[in-house]
Amino acid sequence: MSSRLSIALAAGDGIGPEIMDATLELFKAAGVMNHADFIPVEMGAAVFAKGNSRGMSDHAIRTTEECGILFKGPMETPKGGGGKSINVTARKLWNAYANFRTFKTLPGVETVYSKAGIFIDMCVVRENIEDTYGGVEHRLSNDMIQCKRLISAPGCDAVHRFAFQTARRLGIKKAACVHKANIMKMTDGLFLDRFKAAGRDFPEIEQSDVIVDALCMNLVVKPQQYQMLVLPNLQGDIVSDLCAGLVGGLGFAPSANIGNHISIFEAVHGTAPDIAGRGIANPTSLILSGIMMLRHMGLTVPAANIENALLATLESGVRTGDFGDKTKPSLGTRDFTNAIVERLGNTPKTVAAVEVPAANSKLPERAPTPTGQQVIRTFKNVVTHVGGCDIYLDTPLSPLALAEEMQRVCQDTPFKLTLISNRGTQVWPTGSVYTECVDYYRVRFELKENVPPGSFGQSRCVALMDKVSEAFTICSYELLRTFDGVKGYSLAQGQ
Ligand code: NAD
């Protein structure tokens, strides 16, 4: 490897600077600085305090884009106000679409599983951009707030491809798609379908799927049965913290956010304000994330050396105050790091050592900088027809009174009223008196029987909506379309 690497470096807030200093000290001792420059950038609380609602300076954005790698400590998310989570902003801004976390039983980090002789070695690939993390939220009525869950075919394809390629590269033999497609048949159904489609190119990897609630139980009862889990964003967020708990907590779980152009490596725990500035924070999560980053950049020799030294340190019983044998004295961040530095060149005795390669591996090719925002499409040449629309109304009327009003509105149109639902449950034409309603309804209009599908476009739905709006507040509307003859909308519960 000849050319030097550049890494944008954001130390973070709270314990961030303490654990970042420790990690860089270790990197220096392992020879990482012979190959890489770390360029400090401003991100976090201080930037929010200056009124910048993104929490990152323009220089930080430019530098990260030039480097292609961001190494970051934990950052405080402002509570309330306009400031958004930097982690979420960074992943979305730079299309770091796959979150990759590994969970491994570590020597010296005792858990109920390690005590029972159960060795955990698994990873989670989480879709990182879509789902409810789109942050598309609206107050629709006095009493109803909506968060849109967006799942796209290209978004699924990108994360599934990454998962299978990673499994192949790391020799992982089994991958399971985790979902809730029994309830969210269309969104999670798409996630699962695209997993199966992507998996066809990886026949050597055993593929399965599991519903997320069953998975949670399985993980607690028999975690060692899984090697790789692939999940949509929100479910992945929750399950990856569960997995961290299996191996000792967030302090032992590294995290990488991988994109085609820019990747972000970070500690997964927060800023630990309760211990910040005391020099007692555990740097292991950031060190493990740093090891992932070094491998990603092709610095496989220092990555292996640091990992072996860390394992040797942990197995010797050296610990910070948050883990390990509490009857033995604990070390502060700096002394803990020095203990790892002293063991560089050593290998662990109680667990398998990581093989140190003869030379660093080839730097992965960086994709050319896009000249503009790309539009990626999975399904093309699909024949679509408009068959009606769902109109969402803010009204305190009863279902029956609302139905009368809506039938009157659609009298002289090509549409008939077919359904009224409240919170997703059908309340008209049939329903249960036990269904309690709130002030936000969906009314569904479909083409009358004598109107052939496809004979009307969207404009007739807009005209209908116009009529409805004369007497009602319309919160939103969705077209009812078929795609190659298949309904592109769900039925109401009880329909
Ligand atoms: P936290 O992870 O900061 O702290 C939870 C508990 O774990 C605390 O008792 C803390 O002392 C302990 N802890 C965490 N990391 C530790 C370490 N390395 N060594 C020893 N002990 C450690 O979670 P929180 O208190 O909910 O969040 C604090 C702040 O961090 C919030 O502003 C939150 O938004 C932010 N946060 C940032 C990230 C990130 O940047 N990736 C992740 C989570 C939370």
Coordinates of C-alpha atoms and ligand atoms in Angstrom, one line a residue:
M1 CA 0.0 0.0 0.0
S2 CA 1.7 3.2 -1.1
S3 CA -0.6 6.3 -0.9
R4 CA -1.6 7.7 2.5
L5 CA -5.1 7.4 3.7
S6 CA -7.1 10.3 5.1
I7 CA -9.8 9.9 7.8
A8 CA -12.1 12.6 9.0
L9 CA -12.1 12.5 12.8
A10 CA -14.8 13.7 15.1
A11 CA -14.0 13.1 18.8
G12 CA -17.6 13.5 20.0
D13 CA -19.1 14.8 23.2
G14 CA -19.0 13.7 26.8
I15 CA -16.6 10.8 27.1
G16 CA -15.9 11.0 23.3
P17 CA -12.6 12.9 23.5
E18 CA -11.3 10.6 26.3
I19 CA -12.0 7.4 24.4
M20 CA -10.9 8.8 21.1
D21 CA -7.6 10.0 22.5
A22 CA -7.0 6.5 23.9
T23 CA -7.9 4.8 20.6
L24 CA -5.6 7.1 18.6
E25 CA -2.8 6.5 21.1
L26 CA -3.2 2.7 20.5
F27 CA -3.3 3.3 16.7
K28 CA -0.1 5.3 16.9
A29 CA 1.6 2.5 18.8
A30 CA 0.4 -0.1 16.3
G31 CA 1.8 1.9 13.4
V32 CA -1.5 3.1 11.9
M33 CA -0.1 6.7 11.6
N34 CA 2.5 5.4 9.1
H35 CA -0.3 4.9 6.6
A36 CA -3.1 7.3 7.6
D37 CA -3.8 10.9 8.6
F38 CA -6.6 11.8 10.9
I39 CA -8.1 15.2 10.1
P40 CA -10.1 16.7 13.0
V41 CA -13.6 18.0 12.1
E42 CA -16.2 19.9 14.2
M43 CA -19.3 17.9 14.9
G44 CA -21.5 17.7 18.0
A45 CA -22.8 19.8 20.9
A46 CA -20.5 22.7 20.3
V47 CA -21.7 23.0 16.7
F48 CA -25.4 22.8 17.7
A49 CA -24.6 25.5 20.3
K50 CA -23.6 27.8 17.5
G51 CA -27.1 27.5 16.1
N52 CA -26.2 24.9 13.4
S53 CA -29.1 22.5 13.4
R54 CA -27.2 19.8 11.5
G55 CA -24.6 19.7 14.2
M56 CA -21.7 19.6 11.7
S57 CA -19.7 22.4 10.2
D58 CA -19.4 22.9 6.4
H59 CA -15.7 22.0 6.8
A60 CA -16.7 18.8 8.5
I61 CA -19.0 17.9 5.7
R62 CA -16.4 18.7 3.0
T63 CA -13.6 16.9 4.7
T64 CA -15.7 13.8 5.3
E65 CA -16.7 13.7 1.6
E66 CA -13.1 14.1 0.5
C67 CA -11.8 11.4 2.9
G68 CA -14.6 8.9 2.4
I69 CA -14.2 7.7 6.0
L70 CA -15.5 9.3 9.2
F71 CA -14.3 8.0 12.5
K72 CA -16.5 9.4 15.3
G73 CA -17.0 9.3 19.0
P74 CA -20.5 9.4 20.6
M75 CA -22.4 12.7 20.2
E76 CA -25.1 14.3 22.2
T77 CA -28.5 14.6 20.5
P78 CA -30.3 17.8 21.6
K79 CA -33.6 17.0 23.3
G80 CA -36.4 18.8 21.5
G81 CA -35.8 21.9 19.4
G82 CA -34.7 21.7 15.8
G83 CA -31.4 19.8 16.3
K84 CA -31.5 16.3 14.8
S85 CA -29.3 13.3 15.7
I86 CA -26.0 13.7 13.9
N87 CA -25.7 9.9 13.5
V88 CA -29.0 9.7 11.6
T89 CA -28.2 12.9 9.6
A90 CA -24.7 11.6 8.7
R91 CA -26.0 8.1 7.6
K92 CA -28.7 9.7 5.4
L93 CA -26.7 12.6 4.0
W94 CA -23.9 10.2 2.8
N95 CA -26.1 7.2 2.0
A96 CA -24.4 4.9 4.5
Y97 CA -27.1 2.4 3.8
A98 CA -25.9 -0.6 5.7
N99 CA -25.2 -0.7 9.5
F100 CA -22.9 -3.6 10.3
R101 CA -22.3 -4.7 13.9
T102 CA -20.5 -7.7 15.2
F103 CA -21.1 -9.4 18.5
K104 CA -18.6 -11.8 19.9
T105 CA -18.0 -13.3 23.3
L106 CA -14.9 -11.6 24.6
P107 CA -12.5 -13.1 27.2
G108 CA -12.7 -11.4 30.6
V109 CA -16.2 -10.0 29.7
E110 CA -18.4 -12.3 31.7
T111 CA -22.1 -12.8 30.7
V112 CA -24.7 -15.3 31.6
Y113 CA -23.9 -17.1 28.3
S114 CA -20.1 -17.1 28.8
K115 CA -20.6 -18.5 32.3
A116 CA -22.8 -21.3 30.7
G117 CA -20.0 -22.0 28.1
I118 CA -22.0 -20.6 25.2
F119 CA -19.8 -18.8 22.7
I120 CA -21.5 -16.1 20.6
D121 CA -20.1 -15.0 17.3
M122 CA -22.7 -13.2 15.1
C123 CA -23.4 -10.1 13.2
V124 CA -26.3 -7.8 12.4
V125 CA -26.8 -6.0 9.1
R126 CA -29.4 -3.3 9.5
E127 CA -30.9 -1.2 6.8
N128 CA -29.8 2.3 7.8
I129 CA -31.7 5.0 5.9
E130 CA -35.4 4.1 5.3
D131 CA -38.2 2.8 7.4
T132 CA -39.6 5.2 10.1
Y133 CA -36.1 6.8 10.2
G134 CA -37.2 8.8 7.1
G135 CA -38.5 11.1 9.9
V136 CA -41.6 11.9 7.8
E137 CA -44.0 12.7 10.6
H138 CA -47.2 14.8 10.6
R139 CA -49.9 15.8 13.0
L140 CA -53.1 14.9 11.2
S141 CA -55.8 15.8 13.6
N142 CA -56.1 17.0 17.2
D143 CA -55.5 13.5 18.4
M144 CA -53.6 11.7 15.6
I145 CA -49.9 11.8 14.6
Q146 CA -48.4 9.8 11.8
C147 CA -44.9 8.6 11.0
K148 CA -44.5 7.2 7.5
R149 CA -42.7 4.0 7.1
L150 CA -40.9 4.0 3.7
I151 CA -39.3 0.8 2.4
S152 CA -38.0 0.9 -1.2
A153 CA -36.9 -2.0 -3.5
P154 CA -33.5 -0.3 -4.3
G155 CA -33.0 0.4 -0.5
C156 CA -33.7 -3.3 0.2
D157 CA -31.5 -4.5 -2.6
A158 CA -28.5 -2.4 -1.5
V159 CA -28.6 -3.7 2.1
H160 CA -29.2 -7.4 1.1
R161 CA -26.4 -7.3 -1.5
F162 CA -24.1 -5.9 1.2
A163 CA -25.1 -8.5 3.6
F164 CA -24.5 -11.5 1.3
Q165 CA -21.2 -10.0 0.0
T166 CA -20.1 -9.6 3.6
A167 CA -21.1 -13.1 4.5
R168 CA -19.2 -14.5 1.5
R169 CA -16.1 -12.4 2.3
L170 CA -16.1 -13.4 6.0
G171 CA -17.0 -17.0 5.4
I172 CA -20.3 -16.7 7.2
K173 CA -22.4 -19.7 6.4
K174 CA -25.9 -18.7 7.4
A175 CA -28.0 -15.5 7.0
A176 CA -31.5 -14.9 8.3
C177 CA -33.9 -12.2 7.1
V178 CA -35.7 -10.8 10.1
H179 CA -39.1 -9.1 9.5
K180 CA -42.7 -8.7 10.5
A181 CA -44.2 -9.5 7.1
N182 CA -47.1 -11.3 8.7
I183 CA -48.5 -7.9 9.8
M184 CA -46.8 -5.4 7.5
K185 CA -47.3 -7.5 4.4
M186 CA -46.3 -4.9 1.9
T187 CA -43.4 -3.1 3.5
D188 CA -41.7 -6.0 5.3
G189 CA -43.0 -8.3 2.5
L190 CA -40.9 -6.3 0.1
F191 CA -37.9 -6.5 2.4
L192 CA -38.2 -10.3 2.6
D193 CA -38.9 -10.8 -1.1
R194 CA -35.8 -8.7 -2.1
F195 CA -33.7 -10.8 0.4
K196 CA -34.8 -13.9 -1.4
A197 CA -34.1 -12.4 -4.8
A198 CA -30.6 -11.1 -3.7
G199 CA -29.8 -14.5 -2.1
R200 CA -30.1 -16.3 -5.4
D201 CA -26.6 -15.1 -6.3
F202 CA -25.2 -16.6 -3.1
P203 CA -26.3 -20.2 -3.1
E204 CA -23.5 -21.3 -0.8
I205 CA -25.0 -19.3 2.0
E206 CA -27.9 -21.0 3.9
Q207 CA -30.8 -18.6 3.9
S208 CA -33.9 -18.4 6.2
D209 CA -36.3 -15.9 7.6
V210 CA -37.7 -15.3 11.0
I211 CA -40.4 -13.1 12.5
V212 CA -38.8 -10.4 14.7
D213 CA -40.7 -11.3 17.9
A214 CA -39.8 -15.0 17.6
L215 CA -36.2 -14.0 16.9
C216 CA -36.0 -12.0 20.1
M217 CA -37.0 -15.1 22.1
N218 CA -34.6 -17.3 20.1
L219 CA -31.8 -14.9 20.7
V220 CA -32.2 -15.0 24.5
V221 CA -32.8 -18.8 24.6
K222 CA -30.2 -20.0 22.0
P223 CA -28.2 -17.1 20.6
Q224 CA -25.5 -19.3 19.1
Q225 CA -27.9 -20.6 16.4
Y226 CA -27.5 -17.3 14.4
Q227 CA -24.5 -16.1 12.4
M228 CA -25.9 -13.2 10.4
L229 CA -29.2 -11.3 10.9
V230 CA -30.5 -8.9 8.2
L231 CA -33.2 -6.4 9.3
P232 CA -35.1 -3.3 8.4
N233 CA -34.0 -0.1 10.2
L234 CA -36.2 0.1 13.4
Q235 CA -36.2 -3.6 14.1
G236 CA -32.5 -3.7 13.4
D237 CA -31.9 -0.8 15.8
I238 CA -33.6 -2.7 18.6
V239 CA -32.3 -6.1 17.9
S240 CA -28.7 -4.9 17.6
D241 CA -28.9 -3.5 21.2
L242 CA -30.3 -6.8 22.3
C243 CA -27.4 -8.6 20.7
A244 CA -24.9 -6.2 22.4
G245 CA -26.5 -7.2 25.7
L246 CA -25.7 -10.9 24.9
V247 CA -22.0 -10.2 24.8
G248 CA -21.7 -7.8 27.7
G249 CA -23.4 -4.5 26.6
L250 CA -23.0 -1.6 24.3
G251 CA -19.4 -1.1 25.4
F252 CA -18.3 -4.2 23.5
A253 CA -20.1 -3.8 20.2
P254 CA -18.5 -2.0 17.3
S255 CA -20.5 -0.4 14.5
A256 CA -19.8 0.5 10.9
N257 CA -22.2 2.4 8.6
I258 CA -21.2 1.4 5.1
G259 CA -22.0 3.4 1.9
N260 CA -20.7 3.2 -1.6
H261 CA -18.8 6.4 -1.2
I262 CA -18.6 7.3 2.5
S263 CA -18.5 5.0 5.5
I264 CA -18.8 5.9 9.1
F265 CA -17.3 4.0 12.1
E266 CA -18.4 4.8 15.6
A267 CA -18.9 3.6 19.2
V268 CA -22.5 2.6 19.7
H269 CA -22.9 3.7 23.2
G270 CA -23.7 7.3 24.1
T271 CA -21.7 10.2 25.6
A272 CA -22.1 8.9 29.1
P273 CA -22.5 12.3 30.7
D274 CA -22.5 10.8 34.2
I275 CA -18.9 9.8 33.9
A276 CA -17.6 12.3 31.4
G277 CA -14.3 14.1 32.3
R278 CA -13.4 11.5 35.0
G279 CA -11.0 9.4 32.9
I280 CA -12.8 6.2 33.7
A281 CA -14.7 5.4 30.4
N282 CA -14.2 2.1 28.7
P283 CA -12.7 2.7 25.2
T284 CA -13.3 -0.9 23.9
S285 CA -16.3 -0.2 21.7
L286 CA -14.5 2.6 19.9
I287 CA -11.3 0.5 19.6
L288 CA -13.4 -2.4 18.1
S289 CA -15.0 0.1 15.7
G290 CA -11.6 1.4 14.8
I291 CA -10.4 -2.2 14.1
M292 CA -13.4 -2.6 11.7
M293 CA -12.4 0.7 10.0
L294 CA -8.8 -0.3 9.6
R295 CA -9.9 -3.6 7.9
H296 CA -12.3 -1.6 5.7
M297 CA -9.4 0.6 4.6
G298 CA -7.1 -2.4 3.9
L299 CA -4.9 -1.9 7.1
T300 CA -5.3 -5.5 8.0
V301 CA -2.0 -5.9 9.7
P302 CA -2.4 -3.2 12.5
A303 CA -6.1 -4.3 12.7
A304 CA -5.1 -7.9 13.6
N305 CA -2.3 -6.8 16.0
I306 CA -4.6 -4.4 17.9
E307 CA -7.3 -7.0 18.1
N308 CA -4.9 -9.6 19.5
A309 CA -3.5 -7.2 22.0
L310 CA -7.0 -6.2 23.1
L311 CA -8.1 -9.9 23.5
A312 CA -4.9 -10.6 25.5
T313 CA -5.6 -7.6 27.7
L314 CA -9.2 -8.6 28.4
E315 CA -8.3 -12.2 29.1
S316 CA -5.7 -11.1 31.7
G317 CA -8.4 -9.5 33.8
V318 CA -7.4 -5.9 33.1
R319 CA -10.6 -3.9 33.1
T320 CA -12.3 -0.5 33.4
G321 CA -14.9 -0.1 36.1
D322 CA -17.9 -0.9 34.0
F323 CA -17.2 -4.6 33.5
G324 CA -15.2 -7.6 34.7
D325 CA -14.5 -9.0 38.1
K326 CA -15.6 -6.3 40.5
T327 CA -13.5 -7.8 43.3
K328 CA -10.4 -6.8 41.4
P329 CA -9.2 -3.2 41.0
S330 CA -10.2 -1.3 37.8
L331 CA -8.1 1.0 35.7
G332 CA -8.9 4.4 34.1
T333 CA -9.2 4.9 30.4
R334 CA -5.5 5.8 29.9
D335 CA -4.0 2.9 32.0
F336 CA -6.4 0.4 30.3
T337 CA -5.2 1.7 26.9
N338 CA -1.5 1.5 28.0
A339 CA -2.2 -2.1 29.0
I340 CA -3.3 -2.9 25.5
V341 CA -0.3 -1.0 24.0
E342 CA 2.1 -3.1 26.2
R343 CA 0.5 -6.3 24.7
L344 CA 0.9 -5.3 21.1
G345 CA 2.7 -8.2 19.4
N346 CA 1.1 -10.7 21.9
T347 CA -1.7 -13.1 21.2
P348 CA -4.5 -14.3 23.5
K349 CA -4.2 -17.7 25.1
T350 CA -7.7 -18.6 26.0
V351 CA -9.4 -17.7 22.7
A352 CA -8.3 -18.1 19.1
A353 CA -5.9 -15.5 18.1
V354 CA -6.6 -13.4 14.9
E355 CA -4.3 -14.4 12.1
V356 CA -1.9 -11.5 11.3
P357 CA -1.5 -11.2 7.5
A358 CA 1.9 -10.8 5.9
A359 CA 1.0 -7.4 4.5
N360 CA -1.9 -5.0 4.4
S361 CA -4.6 -5.9 1.9
K362 CA -5.4 -3.9 -1.2
L363 CA -7.4 -0.7 -0.5
P364 CA -11.0 -1.2 -1.8
E365 CA -11.7 0.8 -4.9
R366 CA -13.7 4.0 -4.1
A367 CA -16.6 4.5 -6.4
P368 CA -16.3 7.6 -8.6
T369 CA -17.9 10.7 -7.1
P370 CA -21.4 11.1 -8.5
T371 CA -22.0 14.1 -10.8
G372 CA -25.5 14.5 -9.4
Q373 CA -28.1 12.8 -7.3
Q374 CA -28.9 9.4 -8.8
V375 CA -32.3 7.9 -9.2
I376 CA -32.1 4.1 -8.8
R377 CA -35.0 2.0 -10.0
T378 CA -35.6 -1.7 -9.5
F379 CA -38.9 -2.4 -11.2
K380 CA -39.4 -0.9 -14.7
N381 CA -42.1 -1.1 -17.4
V382 CA -44.8 -1.9 -14.9
V383 CA -48.3 -1.3 -16.1
T384 CA -50.3 0.6 -13.5
H385 CA -54.0 1.5 -13.3
V386 CA -55.8 3.9 -10.9
G387 CA -58.8 2.1 -9.3
G388 CA -59.7 4.7 -6.7
C389 CA -58.3 6.5 -3.7
D390 CA -58.1 6.6 0.1
I391 CA -58.9 10.0 1.5
Y392 CA -57.9 10.7 5.1
L393 CA -60.1 13.0 7.1
D394 CA -59.9 14.9 10.3
T395 CA -63.5 14.7 11.6
P396 CA -65.3 13.9 14.9
L397 CA -68.3 12.3 13.2
S398 CA -69.4 8.8 13.9
P399 CA -68.7 6.2 11.1
L400 CA -72.4 6.0 10.1
A401 CA -72.8 9.8 9.8
L402 CA -69.5 10.0 7.9
A403 CA -70.7 7.3 5.5
E404 CA -73.9 9.2 4.7
E405 CA -71.9 12.3 4.0
M406 CA -69.4 10.5 1.8
Q407 CA -72.1 8.6 -0.2
R408 CA -73.7 12.0 -0.9
V409 CA -70.4 13.4 -2.1
C410 CA -69.6 10.6 -4.5
Q411 CA -73.2 10.3 -6.0
D412 CA -72.4 11.8 -9.4
T413 CA -68.9 10.6 -9.8
P414 CA -67.4 7.3 -11.2
F415 CA -66.6 6.2 -7.6
K416 CA -68.5 4.5 -4.9
L417 CA -67.7 4.4 -1.2
T418 CA -66.4 0.9 -0.3
L419 CA -64.8 1.3 3.1
I420 CA -64.3 3.5 6.2
S421 CA -61.6 2.6 8.6
N422 CA -60.4 4.1 11.8
R423 CA -56.8 3.3 13.0
G424 CA -56.7 0.7 10.3
T425 CA -59.8 -1.2 11.5
Q426 CA -62.9 -1.4 9.3
V427 CA -65.8 0.5 10.9
W428 CA -68.1 0.7 7.8
P429 CA -70.0 -1.0 6.0
T430 CA -69.6 -3.4 8.9
G431 CA -67.8 -3.2 12.1
S432 CA -68.0 -3.8 15.8
V433 CA -69.5 -1.5 18.4
Y434 CA -66.5 -2.4 20.5
T435 CA -64.2 -0.6 18.1
E436 CA -63.3 2.8 19.6
C437 CA -62.8 5.5 17.0
V438 CA -60.6 8.6 17.1
D439 CA -60.9 11.9 15.1
Y440 CA -59.1 10.6 12.0
Y441 CA -60.7 8.4 9.4
R442 CA -59.8 6.7 6.1
V443 CA -62.5 6.7 3.5
R444 CA -62.0 4.5 0.5
F445 CA -63.5 5.2 -2.9
E446 CA -63.3 2.6 -5.7
L447 CA -64.5 2.7 -9.3
K448 CA -68.2 1.7 -9.7
E449 CA -68.7 -1.8 -11.2
N450 CA -69.6 -0.5 -14.7
V451 CA -66.4 1.6 -14.9
P452 CA -63.5 -0.4 -16.4
P453 CA -60.3 -0.1 -14.5
G454 CA -57.8 2.1 -16.2
S455 CA -60.4 4.3 -17.8
F456 CA -59.8 7.1 -15.4
G457 CA -56.6 8.7 -14.3
Q458 CA -55.6 10.4 -11.2
S459 CA -57.4 13.7 -12.1
R460 CA -60.9 12.1 -11.3
C461 CA -59.6 11.3 -7.9
V462 CA -58.4 14.8 -7.4
A463 CA -61.8 16.1 -8.5
L464 CA -63.5 13.8 -6.0
M465 CA -61.1 15.1 -3.3
D466 CA -62.0 18.6 -4.2
K467 CA -65.7 17.8 -3.6
V468 CA -64.9 16.2 -0.3
S469 CA -62.8 19.2 0.8
E470 CA -65.8 21.5 0.5
A471 CA -67.1 20.1 3.8
F472 CA -64.2 18.2 5.4
T473 CA -60.5 18.8 6.3
I474 CA -58.5 16.4 4.2
C475 CA -55.2 15.4 5.9
S476 CA -53.8 13.4 3.0
Y477 CA -54.7 11.0 0.3
E478 CA -53.3 7.9 -1.4
L479 CA -54.1 6.6 -4.8
L480 CA -55.4 3.0 -5.0
R481 CA -53.3 1.5 -7.9
T482 CA -52.7 -1.9 -9.4
F483 CA -49.2 -2.7 -10.6
D484 CA -49.2 -5.3 -13.4
G485 CA -52.7 -6.3 -12.1
V486 CA -51.7 -6.7 -8.5
K487 CA -53.3 -4.4 -5.8
G488 CA -50.8 -1.9 -4.5
Y489 CA -52.6 -1.3 -1.2
S490 CA -53.6 -3.3 1.8
L491 CA -57.0 -4.2 3.1
A492 CA -58.3 -2.9 6.4
Q493 CA -58.3 -5.1 9.5
G494 CA -61.6 -6.9 9.5
Q495 CA -62.3 -6.3 5.8
Ligands
NAD1 P1 -25.1 6.3 27.3 O1 -24.7 5.1 26.5 O2 -24.3 7.5 27.1 O3 -25.0 5.9 28.9 C1 -25.7 4.8 29.4 C2 -24.9 4.2 30.6 O4 -23.8 3.5 30.2 C3 -24.4 5.3 31.6 O5 -24.4 4.9 32.9 C4 -22.9 5.4 31.1 O6 -22.1 5.9 32.1 C5 -22.6 4.0 30.7 N1 -21.6 4.0 29.6 C6 -21.8 4.3 28.3 N2 -20.7 4.2 27.6 C7 -19.7 3.8 28.5 C8 -18.3 3.6 28.4 N3 -17.7 3.7 27.2 N4 -17.6 3.3 29.5 C9 -18.3 3.1 30.7 N5 -19.6 3.4 30.8 C10 -20.3 3.7 29.8 O7 -26.6 6.5 27.0 P2 -27.6 7.8 27.4 O8 -27.2 8.3 28.8 O9 -28.9 7.3 27.1 O10 -27.2 8.9 26.3 C11 -26.3 10.0 26.6 C12 -26.2 10.9 25.4 O11 -25.6 10.1 24.3 C13 -27.6 11.4 24.8 O12 -27.4 12.7 24.4 C14 -27.8 10.5 23.6 O13 -28.5 11.1 22.6 C15 -26.3 10.3 23.1 N6 -26.1 9.0 22.3 C16 -25.3 9.1 21.3 C17 -25.0 7.9 20.6 C18 -24.0 8.0 19.5 O14 -23.4 9.1 19.2 N7 -23.7 6.9 18.7 C19 -25.6 6.7 20.9 C20 -26.4 6.7 22.0 C21 -26.7 7.8 22.7

